Amino acid sequence: MALGEFELIERFFKRPARPAASGVALGVGDDCALLQPAPGTQVAISCDMLVEGRHFFPDVDPVSLGHKALAVNLSDLAACGTKPLAFTLALALPEANEAWLDGFSRGLFALADAHRCELIGGDTTQGPRNICITVFGEVPVLEGRSLALLRSGAEAGDDIYVSGTVGDARLALDALNGRLDVPAAVLAQARLRLELPAPRVALGLALRGVASAAIDVSDGLLGDLGHVLKASNCGATIDTSIAIELLAACHPSGNAHAADRLQLSHAQRLGYVLAGGDDYELLFTAPSTLRAAVQAAAQTSGTPVTRIGRIEAEPGLRLVDAHGKPVSGRFASFDHFA
Ligand SMILES: [Mg+2]
């Protein structure tokens, strides 16, 4: 690289001295960083890698990419109900493009600052563009029991919820890849979901002690629900008449006209919702006796949530219509997302 590694870090990733973030005893500058979680807490750790060509387009806006690289990691912390503390960044770049680095670091630090999550170390090297972030979060332990939300806590009778809207990131990806014709105004909104996902950290924190299980929707709603069902050893029924409304492209704010021009079959629309992926919403379960508490958590965190189904003792995943009748074809319609 024309720009040396140390100069690159100095210019784009080193920030003016500031008060140490809570939980960080020592940040960038020594061989190791030191985390100091509050007494009575556990440290949650998660790592995600984004590879050019596989997870992002080579020409994607670097500001968005900086945001998304951290967002997908914060989303995992959110799914566990943990508070972000700090992160490390390992970055491989084919060249030290200063405009790209400037945009990437701005997008990254804007989201980091919004969540008070400190960059505490990392590495850079020359190579195919690849971004690897590890995040650290904090979660209390009360009377010997961790308050972390896990995939394994769902029980028969629990309600199933999803936050926000789902399916639009995949719809935008298909449009950008030329596989789907999407009106420009609809694509502009859906593209924000693909490129600038908002990790649901506040909702995850508000759901501690309320949700029985949680996961973030990264691979697709049904696929991620499947992980919860497997870990919790149970089954579920999803009301597709409610779920299908979760594709925001069909209800674009202030542009009903554009939505009319979005030609999607019922199966396609449901397919995006159930199997889209890259949504970074929270999928969670909670006892039906706690519906008011779930609504309170949604309200405190300013995050809409929708109840889409129910956990059952019988294993397997069942899709039903508004009258509780099985939806025919089950997964057949969604095979093209596999
Ligand atoms: Mg996850």
mmCIF file of C-alpha atoms and ligand atoms in Angstrom:
data_model
loop_
_atom_site.group_PDB
_atom_site.id
_atom_site.type_symbol
_atom_site.label_atom_id
_atom_site.label_comp_id
_atom_site.label_asym_id
_atom_site.label_seq_id
_atom_site.Cartn_x
_atom_site.Cartn_y
_atom_site.Cartn_z
ATOM 1 C CA MET A 1 0.000 0.000 0.000
ATOM 2 C CA ALA A 2 1.235 3.492 -0.827
ATOM 3 C CA LEU A 3 -0.041 4.564 2.553
ATOM 4 C CA GLY A 4 1.828 2.602 5.224
ATOM 5 C CA GLU A 5 -0.137 0.508 7.702
ATOM 6 C CA PHE A 6 0.681 2.723 10.679
ATOM 7 C CA GLU A 7 -0.097 5.903 8.784
ATOM 8 C CA LEU A 8 -3.390 4.415 7.598
ATOM 9 C CA ILE A 9 -4.407 3.563 11.165
ATOM 10 C CA GLU A 10 -3.217 6.936 12.428
ATOM 11 C CA ARG A 11 -5.210 8.852 9.823
ATOM 12 C CA PHE A 12 -8.451 6.908 9.622
ATOM 13 C CA PHE A 13 -8.859 4.815 12.755
ATOM 14 C CA LYS A 14 -7.092 6.643 15.567
ATOM 15 C CA ARG A 15 -9.285 9.133 17.320
ATOM 16 C CA PRO A 16 -8.484 12.057 19.615
ATOM 17 C CA ALA A 17 -8.040 11.118 23.278
ATOM 18 C CA ARG A 18 -11.406 11.002 25.004
ATOM 19 C CA PRO A 19 -12.725 9.718 28.301
ATOM 20 C CA ALA A 20 -12.534 5.924 28.374
ATOM 21 C CA ALA A 21 -15.875 4.349 27.514
ATOM 22 C CA SER A 22 -17.452 2.428 30.359
ATOM 23 C CA GLY A 23 -16.122 -1.107 30.367
ATOM 24 C CA VAL A 24 -12.896 -0.233 28.527
ATOM 25 C CA ALA A 25 -9.866 0.051 30.852
ATOM 26 C CA LEU A 26 -7.359 0.387 28.004
ATOM 27 C CA GLY A 27 -8.112 1.039 24.332
ATOM 28 C CA VAL A 28 -5.927 1.184 21.219
ATOM 29 C CA GLY A 29 -2.164 1.646 21.621
ATOM 30 C CA ASP A 30 -0.679 -1.330 23.453
ATOM 31 C CA ASP A 31 -0.288 -4.979 22.510
ATOM 32 C CA CYS A 32 -3.668 -5.738 24.054
ATOM 33 C CA ALA A 33 -6.738 -3.741 25.009
ATOM 34 C CA LEU A 34 -8.202 -4.296 28.468
ATOM 35 C CA LEU A 35 -11.919 -4.653 29.145
ATOM 36 C CA GLN A 36 -13.290 -4.071 32.609
ATOM 37 C CA PRO A 37 -16.886 -5.276 32.674
ATOM 38 C CA ALA A 38 -18.981 -4.027 35.605
ATOM 39 C CA PRO A 39 -19.083 -6.348 38.645
ATOM 40 C CA GLY A 40 -21.814 -8.967 38.311
ATOM 41 C CA THR A 41 -21.817 -8.985 34.519
ATOM 42 C CA GLN A 42 -20.764 -11.363 31.762
ATOM 43 C CA VAL A 43 -18.985 -10.382 28.540
ATOM 44 C CA ALA A 44 -20.802 -11.360 25.331
ATOM 45 C CA ILE A 45 -18.617 -11.809 22.223
ATOM 46 C CA SER A 46 -19.603 -12.120 18.577
ATOM 47 C CA CYS A 47 -17.704 -11.971 15.278
ATOM 48 C CA ASP A 48 -18.875 -11.383 11.696
ATOM 49 C CA MET A 49 -16.934 -11.137 8.468
ATOM 50 C CA LEU A 50 -17.973 -9.300 5.287
ATOM 51 C CA VAL A 51 -16.280 -10.338 2.036
ATOM 52 C CA GLU A 52 -16.390 -8.267 -1.148
ATOM 53 C CA GLY A 53 -18.412 -9.934 -3.887
ATOM 54 C CA ARG A 54 -20.101 -12.219 -1.404
ATOM 55 C CA HIS A 55 -21.570 -9.846 1.188
ATOM 56 C CA PHE A 56 -21.295 -6.489 -0.563
ATOM 57 C CA PHE A 57 -20.935 -5.030 -4.057
ATOM 58 C CA PRO A 58 -17.415 -3.718 -4.888
ATOM 59 C CA ASP A 59 -18.864 -0.269 -5.639
ATOM 60 C CA VAL A 60 -21.081 0.027 -2.539
ATOM 61 C CA ASP A 61 -20.942 3.399 -0.780
ATOM 62 C CA PRO A 62 -18.080 3.053 1.757
ATOM 63 C CA VAL A 63 -20.006 5.089 4.368
ATOM 64 C CA SER A 64 -22.843 2.523 4.220
ATOM 65 C CA LEU A 65 -20.361 -0.339 4.302
ATOM 66 C CA GLY A 66 -18.668 1.022 7.436
ATOM 67 C CA HIS A 67 -22.100 1.270 9.034
ATOM 68 C CA LYS A 68 -23.217 -2.200 7.987
ATOM 69 C CA ALA A 69 -19.996 -3.951 9.011
ATOM 70 C CA LEU A 70 -20.570 -2.852 12.608
ATOM 71 C CA ALA A 71 -24.394 -3.037 12.437
ATOM 72 C CA VAL A 72 -24.484 -6.770 11.711
ATOM 73 C CA ASN A 73 -22.281 -7.372 14.748
ATOM 74 C CA LEU A 74 -24.304 -5.080 17.031
ATOM 75 C CA SER A 75 -27.384 -6.975 15.863
ATOM 76 C CA ASP A 76 -25.967 -10.161 17.392
ATOM 77 C CA LEU A 77 -25.413 -8.337 20.686
ATOM 78 C CA ALA A 78 -29.004 -7.062 20.457
ATOM 79 C CA ALA A 79 -30.318 -10.591 19.936
ATOM 80 C CA CYS A 80 -28.676 -11.609 23.222
ATOM 81 C CA GLY A 81 -29.975 -8.572 25.107
ATOM 82 C CA THR A 82 -26.445 -7.300 25.710
ATOM 83 C CA LYS A 83 -25.154 -3.734 25.928
ATOM 84 C CA PRO A 84 -22.337 -2.918 23.445
ATOM 85 C CA LEU A 85 -18.951 -2.135 25.027
ATOM 86 C CA ALA A 86 -16.245 -2.275 22.365
ATOM 87 C CA PHE A 87 -15.118 -3.817 19.089
ATOM 88 C CA THR A 88 -12.028 -4.791 17.133
ATOM 89 C CA LEU A 89 -11.587 -4.372 13.378
ATOM 90 C CA ALA A 90 -9.476 -6.515 11.034
ATOM 91 C CA LEU A 91 -9.361 -5.021 7.569
ATOM 92 C CA ALA A 92 -7.842 -6.415 4.365
ATOM 93 C CA LEU A 93 -7.733 -3.941 1.459
ATOM 94 C CA PRO A 94 -6.375 -4.299 -2.079
ATOM 95 C CA GLU A 95 -5.088 -0.712 -1.906
ATOM 96 C CA ALA A 96 -5.115 2.218 0.500
ATOM 97 C CA ASN A 97 -7.733 4.326 -1.254
ATOM 98 C CA GLU A 98 -7.997 7.423 0.920
ATOM 99 C CA ALA A 99 -11.491 8.481 -0.198
ATOM 100 C CA TRP A 100 -12.763 4.954 0.489
ATOM 101 C CA LEU A 101 -11.078 4.805 3.904
ATOM 102 C CA ASP A 102 -12.459 8.220 4.813
ATOM 103 C CA GLY A 103 -16.037 7.162 3.985
ATOM 104 C CA PHE A 104 -15.709 3.737 5.592
ATOM 105 C CA SER A 105 -14.330 5.081 8.860
ATOM 106 C CA ARG A 106 -16.977 7.819 9.008
ATOM 107 C CA GLY A 107 -19.827 5.302 8.596
ATOM 108 C CA LEU A 108 -18.233 2.966 11.116
ATOM 109 C CA PHE A 109 -17.617 5.571 13.819
ATOM 110 C CA ALA A 110 -21.019 7.252 13.419
ATOM 111 C CA LEU A 111 -22.731 3.988 14.385
ATOM 112 C CA ALA A 112 -20.097 3.165 17.026
ATOM 113 C CA ASP A 113 -20.661 6.542 18.692
ATOM 114 C CA ALA A 114 -24.447 6.166 18.536
ATOM 115 C CA HIS A 115 -24.065 2.976 20.593
ATOM 116 C CA ARG A 116 -21.087 4.125 22.692
ATOM 117 C CA CYS A 117 -19.117 1.177 21.376
ATOM 118 C CA GLU A 118 -15.358 1.852 21.329
ATOM 119 C CA LEU A 119 -12.830 0.628 18.739
ATOM 120 C CA ILE A 120 -10.167 -0.995 20.951
ATOM 121 C CA GLY A 121 -7.853 -2.642 18.452
ATOM 122 C CA GLY A 122 -7.432 -4.417 15.168
ATOM 123 C CA ASP A 123 -5.201 -5.114 12.210
ATOM 124 C CA THR A 124 -4.855 -4.057 8.565
ATOM 125 C CA THR A 125 -3.232 -5.866 5.676
ATOM 126 C CA GLN A 126 -3.170 -5.883 1.902
ATOM 127 C CA GLY A 127 -5.452 -8.430 0.233
ATOM 128 C CA PRO A 128 -8.910 -8.932 -1.272
ATOM 129 C CA ARG A 129 -11.310 -6.562 0.504
ATOM 130 C CA ASN A 130 -12.506 -8.233 3.672
ATOM 131 C CA ILE A 131 -13.864 -6.706 6.884
ATOM 132 C CA CYS A 132 -13.901 -8.682 10.116
ATOM 133 C CA ILE A 133 -15.329 -7.169 13.288
ATOM 134 C CA THR A 134 -15.532 -8.694 16.754
ATOM 135 C CA VAL A 135 -17.879 -7.014 19.224
ATOM 136 C CA PHE A 136 -17.926 -7.233 22.996
ATOM 137 C CA GLY A 137 -21.033 -6.558 25.075
ATOM 138 C CA GLU A 138 -22.068 -6.721 28.693
ATOM 139 C CA VAL A 139 -25.012 -8.496 30.306
ATOM 140 C CA PRO A 140 -25.904 -8.688 34.012
ATOM 141 C CA VAL A 141 -25.919 -11.876 36.057
ATOM 142 C CA LEU A 142 -28.631 -11.845 38.718
ATOM 143 C CA GLU A 143 -28.541 -14.380 41.547
ATOM 144 C CA GLY A 144 -26.189 -16.535 39.516
ATOM 145 C CA ARG A 145 -28.388 -16.395 36.414
ATOM 146 C CA SER A 146 -27.370 -14.599 33.227
ATOM 147 C CA LEU A 147 -29.966 -12.245 31.789
ATOM 148 C CA ALA A 148 -28.689 -12.949 28.249
ATOM 149 C CA LEU A 149 -31.428 -13.869 25.773
ATOM 150 C CA LEU A 150 -30.670 -17.222 24.175
ATOM 151 C CA ARG A 151 -32.152 -19.311 21.375
ATOM 152 C CA SER A 152 -32.957 -22.132 23.754
ATOM 153 C CA GLY A 153 -35.624 -20.634 26.019
ATOM 154 C CA ALA A 154 -38.825 -20.889 23.935
ATOM 155 C CA GLU A 155 -41.661 -22.964 25.406
ATOM 156 C CA ALA A 156 -44.960 -24.329 24.081
ATOM 157 C CA GLY A 157 -47.620 -21.627 24.347
ATOM 158 C CA ASP A 158 -45.178 -18.709 23.892
ATOM 159 C CA ASP A 159 -46.009 -16.022 21.349
ATOM 160 C CA ILE A 160 -43.613 -15.387 18.437
ATOM 161 C CA TYR A 161 -42.780 -11.806 17.498
ATOM 162 C CA VAL A 162 -40.642 -10.035 14.937
ATOM 163 C CA SER A 163 -39.521 -6.401 15.126
ATOM 164 C CA GLY A 164 -39.839 -3.830 12.340
ATOM 165 C CA THR A 165 -40.250 -5.047 8.777
ATOM 166 C CA VAL A 166 -38.599 -7.937 6.935
ATOM 167 C CA GLY A 167 -37.914 -8.972 3.342
ATOM 168 C CA ASP A 168 -36.988 -5.586 1.903
ATOM 169 C CA ALA A 169 -33.213 -6.111 2.007
ATOM 170 C CA ARG A 170 -33.546 -9.213 -0.170
ATOM 171 C CA LEU A 171 -35.992 -7.431 -2.476
ATOM 172 C CA ALA A 172 -33.439 -4.629 -2.947
ATOM 173 C CA LEU A 173 -30.675 -7.167 -3.605
ATOM 174 C CA ASP A 174 -32.765 -8.904 -6.280
ATOM 175 C CA ALA A 175 -33.559 -5.546 -7.886
ATOM 176 C CA LEU A 176 -29.886 -4.489 -7.887
ATOM 177 C CA ASN A 177 -28.934 -7.849 -9.405
ATOM 178 C CA GLY A 178 -31.501 -7.317 -12.183
ATOM 179 C CA ARG A 179 -33.688 -10.226 -11.079
ATOM 180 C CA LEU A 180 -36.721 -8.116 -10.155
ATOM 181 C CA ASP A 181 -38.273 -4.969 -11.561
ATOM 182 C CA VAL A 182 -38.836 -2.531 -8.690
ATOM 183 C CA PRO A 183 -40.095 1.071 -9.067
ATOM 184 C CA ALA A 184 -37.281 3.523 -8.268
ATOM 185 C CA ALA A 185 -39.057 5.088 -5.266
ATOM 186 C CA VAL A 186 -39.671 1.660 -3.707
ATOM 187 C CA LEU A 187 -36.110 0.541 -4.399
ATOM 188 C CA ALA A 188 -34.713 3.674 -2.754
ATOM 189 C CA GLN A 189 -36.428 2.739 0.516
ATOM 190 C CA ALA A 190 -35.700 -0.988 0.298
ATOM 191 C CA ARG A 191 -32.050 -0.240 -0.432
ATOM 192 C CA LEU A 192 -31.749 1.574 2.886
ATOM 193 C CA ARG A 193 -32.753 -1.684 4.568
ATOM 194 C CA LEU A 194 -30.046 -3.548 2.665
ATOM 195 C CA GLU A 195 -27.255 -1.038 3.123
ATOM 196 C CA LEU A 196 -28.050 0.755 6.400
ATOM 197 C CA PRO A 197 -29.689 -1.772 8.740
ATOM 198 C CA ALA A 198 -30.463 -0.454 12.241
ATOM 199 C CA PRO A 199 -29.383 -2.947 14.929
ATOM 200 C CA ARG A 200 -32.190 -3.369 17.484
ATOM 201 C CA VAL A 201 -29.988 -2.886 20.529
ATOM 202 C CA ALA A 202 -32.539 -0.884 22.567
ATOM 203 C CA LEU A 203 -35.240 -3.506 21.978
ATOM 204 C CA GLY A 204 -32.893 -6.344 22.959
ATOM 205 C CA LEU A 205 -32.105 -4.588 26.254
ATOM 206 C CA ALA A 206 -35.793 -3.874 26.920
ATOM 207 C CA LEU A 207 -36.662 -7.546 26.326
ATOM 208 C CA ARG A 208 -34.369 -8.851 29.100
ATOM 209 C CA GLY A 209 -36.550 -10.724 31.548
ATOM 210 C CA VAL A 210 -39.488 -10.582 29.101
ATOM 211 C CA ALA A 211 -38.476 -12.600 26.015
ATOM 212 C CA SER A 212 -37.978 -16.331 26.528
ATOM 213 C CA ALA A 213 -35.758 -16.735 23.424
ATOM 214 C CA ALA A 214 -34.358 -14.430 20.737
ATOM 215 C CA ILE A 215 -32.298 -14.393 17.549
ATOM 216 C CA ASP A 216 -31.596 -11.750 14.919
ATOM 217 C CA VAL A 217 -32.918 -12.281 11.393
ATOM 218 C CA SER A 218 -29.835 -12.572 9.223
ATOM 219 C CA ASP A 219 -30.494 -15.671 7.118
ATOM 220 C CA GLY A 220 -34.272 -15.331 6.697
ATOM 221 C CA LEU A 221 -37.173 -15.402 9.138
ATOM 222 C CA LEU A 222 -38.050 -19.101 8.831
ATOM 223 C CA GLY A 223 -34.422 -20.220 8.785
ATOM 224 C CA ASP A 224 -33.620 -18.236 11.912
ATOM 225 C CA LEU A 225 -36.842 -19.345 13.618
ATOM 226 C CA GLY A 226 -35.702 -22.885 12.810
ATOM 227 C CA HIS A 227 -32.553 -22.285 14.920
ATOM 228 C CA VAL A 228 -34.739 -21.222 17.870
ATOM 229 C CA LEU A 229 -37.039 -24.251 17.473
ATOM 230 C CA LYS A 230 -34.083 -26.619 17.326
ATOM 231 C CA ALA A 231 -32.349 -25.071 20.343
ATOM 232 C CA SER A 232 -35.626 -24.968 22.301
ATOM 233 C CA ASN A 233 -36.767 -28.413 21.150
ATOM 234 C CA CYS A 234 -40.241 -27.329 20.037
ATOM 235 C CA GLY A 235 -42.312 -26.415 16.971
ATOM 236 C CA ALA A 236 -44.259 -23.380 15.758
ATOM 237 C CA THR A 237 -47.211 -22.134 13.764
ATOM 238 C CA ILE A 238 -46.874 -18.876 11.795
ATOM 239 C CA ASP A 239 -49.904 -16.887 10.618
ATOM 240 C CA THR A 240 -48.937 -15.955 7.046
ATOM 241 C CA SER A 241 -51.817 -13.461 6.767
ATOM 242 C CA ILE A 242 -50.054 -11.312 9.391
ATOM 243 C CA ALA A 243 -46.486 -12.046 8.261
ATOM 244 C CA ILE A 244 -47.149 -11.056 4.644
ATOM 245 C CA GLU A 245 -47.835 -7.465 5.753
ATOM 246 C CA LEU A 246 -44.238 -7.145 6.996
ATOM 247 C CA LEU A 247 -42.747 -6.385 3.555
ATOM 248 C CA ALA A 248 -42.399 -2.595 3.739
ATOM 249 C CA ALA A 249 -42.042 -2.286 -0.057
ATOM 250 C CA CYS A 250 -45.777 -2.965 -0.283
ATOM 251 C CA HIS A 251 -46.496 -0.036 2.053
ATOM 252 C CA PRO A 252 -43.879 2.600 1.141
ATOM 253 C CA SER A 253 -44.299 5.751 3.201
ATOM 254 C CA GLY A 254 -45.847 8.529 1.139
ATOM 255 C CA ASN A 255 -45.739 6.607 -2.143
ATOM 256 C CA ALA A 256 -48.713 4.274 -2.494
ATOM 257 C CA HIS A 257 -48.554 4.762 -6.243
ATOM 258 C CA ALA A 258 -45.104 3.232 -6.553
ATOM 259 C CA ALA A 259 -46.237 0.223 -4.496
ATOM 260 C CA ASP A 260 -49.039 -0.378 -6.994
ATOM 261 C CA ARG A 261 -46.440 -0.701 -9.720
ATOM 262 C CA LEU A 262 -44.511 -3.300 -7.716
ATOM 263 C CA GLN A 263 -45.775 -6.498 -9.324
ATOM 264 C CA LEU A 264 -45.343 -9.297 -6.811
ATOM 265 C CA SER A 265 -47.358 -12.488 -6.605
ATOM 266 C CA HIS A 266 -48.677 -13.568 -3.198
ATOM 267 C CA ALA A 267 -46.036 -16.317 -3.081
ATOM 268 C CA GLN A 268 -43.220 -13.921 -3.993
ATOM 269 C CA ARG A 269 -44.297 -11.434 -1.341
ATOM 270 C CA LEU A 270 -44.514 -14.127 1.302
ATOM 271 C CA GLY A 271 -41.201 -15.535 0.101
ATOM 272 C CA TYR A 272 -39.413 -12.244 0.730
ATOM 273 C CA VAL A 273 -40.872 -11.994 4.227
ATOM 274 C CA LEU A 274 -40.238 -15.580 5.273
ATOM 275 C CA ALA A 275 -36.968 -16.293 3.519
ATOM 276 C CA GLY A 276 -35.421 -12.942 2.564
ATOM 277 C CA GLY A 277 -32.589 -12.468 5.045
ATOM 278 C CA ASP A 278 -30.166 -9.622 5.820
ATOM 279 C CA ASP A 279 -32.926 -7.917 7.830
ATOM 280 C CA TYR A 280 -31.226 -7.601 11.238
ATOM 281 C CA GLU A 281 -34.566 -7.466 13.002
ATOM 282 C CA LEU A 282 -35.173 -9.391 16.230
ATOM 283 C CA LEU A 283 -37.236 -12.560 16.178
ATOM 284 C CA PHE A 284 -38.236 -13.472 19.716
ATOM 285 C CA THR A 285 -40.659 -15.452 21.827
ATOM 286 C CA ALA A 286 -42.403 -14.504 25.073
ATOM 287 C CA PRO A 287 -45.031 -16.106 27.316
ATOM 288 C CA SER A 288 -48.541 -15.007 26.299
ATOM 289 C CA THR A 289 -49.034 -13.703 29.858
ATOM 290 C CA LEU A 290 -46.371 -11.067 29.100
ATOM 291 C CA ARG A 291 -48.039 -9.402 26.077
ATOM 292 C CA ALA A 292 -48.323 -6.073 27.904
ATOM 293 C CA ALA A 293 -44.628 -6.267 28.894
ATOM 294 C CA VAL A 294 -43.653 -6.942 25.258
ATOM 295 C CA GLN A 295 -45.641 -3.898 24.141
ATOM 296 C CA ALA A 296 -43.986 -1.823 26.882
ATOM 297 C CA ALA A 297 -40.533 -2.983 25.693
ATOM 298 C CA ALA A 298 -41.461 -2.059 22.111
ATOM 299 C CA GLN A 299 -42.619 1.352 23.260
ATOM 300 C CA THR A 300 -39.615 2.128 25.497
ATOM 301 C CA SER A 301 -37.237 1.198 22.693
ATOM 302 C CA GLY A 302 -39.262 2.940 19.972
ATOM 303 C CA THR A 303 -39.337 -0.302 17.949
ATOM 304 C CA PRO A 304 -42.543 -1.718 16.470
ATOM 305 C CA VAL A 305 -43.097 -5.442 17.006
ATOM 306 C CA THR A 306 -45.646 -7.787 15.421
ATOM 307 C CA ARG A 307 -46.974 -11.050 16.860
ATOM 308 C CA ILE A 308 -46.826 -13.554 14.019
ATOM 309 C CA GLY A 309 -47.342 -16.952 15.603
ATOM 310 C CA ARG A 310 -47.117 -19.378 18.469
ATOM 311 C CA ILE A 311 -44.642 -21.910 19.832
ATOM 312 C CA GLU A 312 -46.001 -25.465 20.118
ATOM 313 C CA ALA A 313 -44.799 -28.684 21.691
ATOM 314 C CA GLU A 314 -45.186 -30.595 18.403
ATOM 315 C CA PRO A 315 -41.931 -30.283 16.428
ATOM 316 C CA GLY A 316 -41.931 -28.726 12.960
ATOM 317 C CA LEU A 317 -42.932 -25.436 11.407
ATOM 318 C CA ARG A 318 -46.517 -24.916 10.203
ATOM 319 C CA LEU A 319 -47.696 -22.030 8.037
ATOM 320 C CA VAL A 320 -51.406 -21.183 8.286
ATOM 321 C CA ASP A 321 -53.785 -18.601 6.776
ATOM 322 C CA ALA A 322 -56.012 -16.186 8.707
ATOM 323 C CA HIS A 323 -58.485 -19.020 9.427
ATOM 324 C CA GLY A 324 -55.822 -21.342 10.793
ATOM 325 C CA LYS A 325 -55.895 -23.530 7.663
ATOM 326 C CA PRO A 326 -52.528 -24.910 6.487
ATOM 327 C CA VAL A 327 -50.999 -22.929 3.637
ATOM 328 C CA SER A 328 -50.622 -25.355 0.782
ATOM 329 C CA GLY A 329 -47.262 -25.943 -0.823
ATOM 330 C CA ARG A 330 -45.536 -24.936 2.422
ATOM 331 C CA PHE A 331 -41.933 -24.335 1.432
ATOM 332 C CA ALA A 332 -42.325 -25.203 -2.236
ATOM 333 C CA SER A 333 -42.901 -21.566 -3.105
ATOM 334 C CA PHE A 334 -39.745 -20.477 -1.331
ATOM 335 C CA ASP A 335 -37.302 -22.896 -2.902
ATOM 336 C CA HIS A 336 -35.834 -20.264 -5.190
ATOM 337 C CA PHE A 337 -34.438 -18.531 -2.109
ATOM 338 C CA ALA A 338 -32.455 -21.574 -1.090
HETATM 339 MG MG MG B 1 -27.193 -13.733 14.688
#
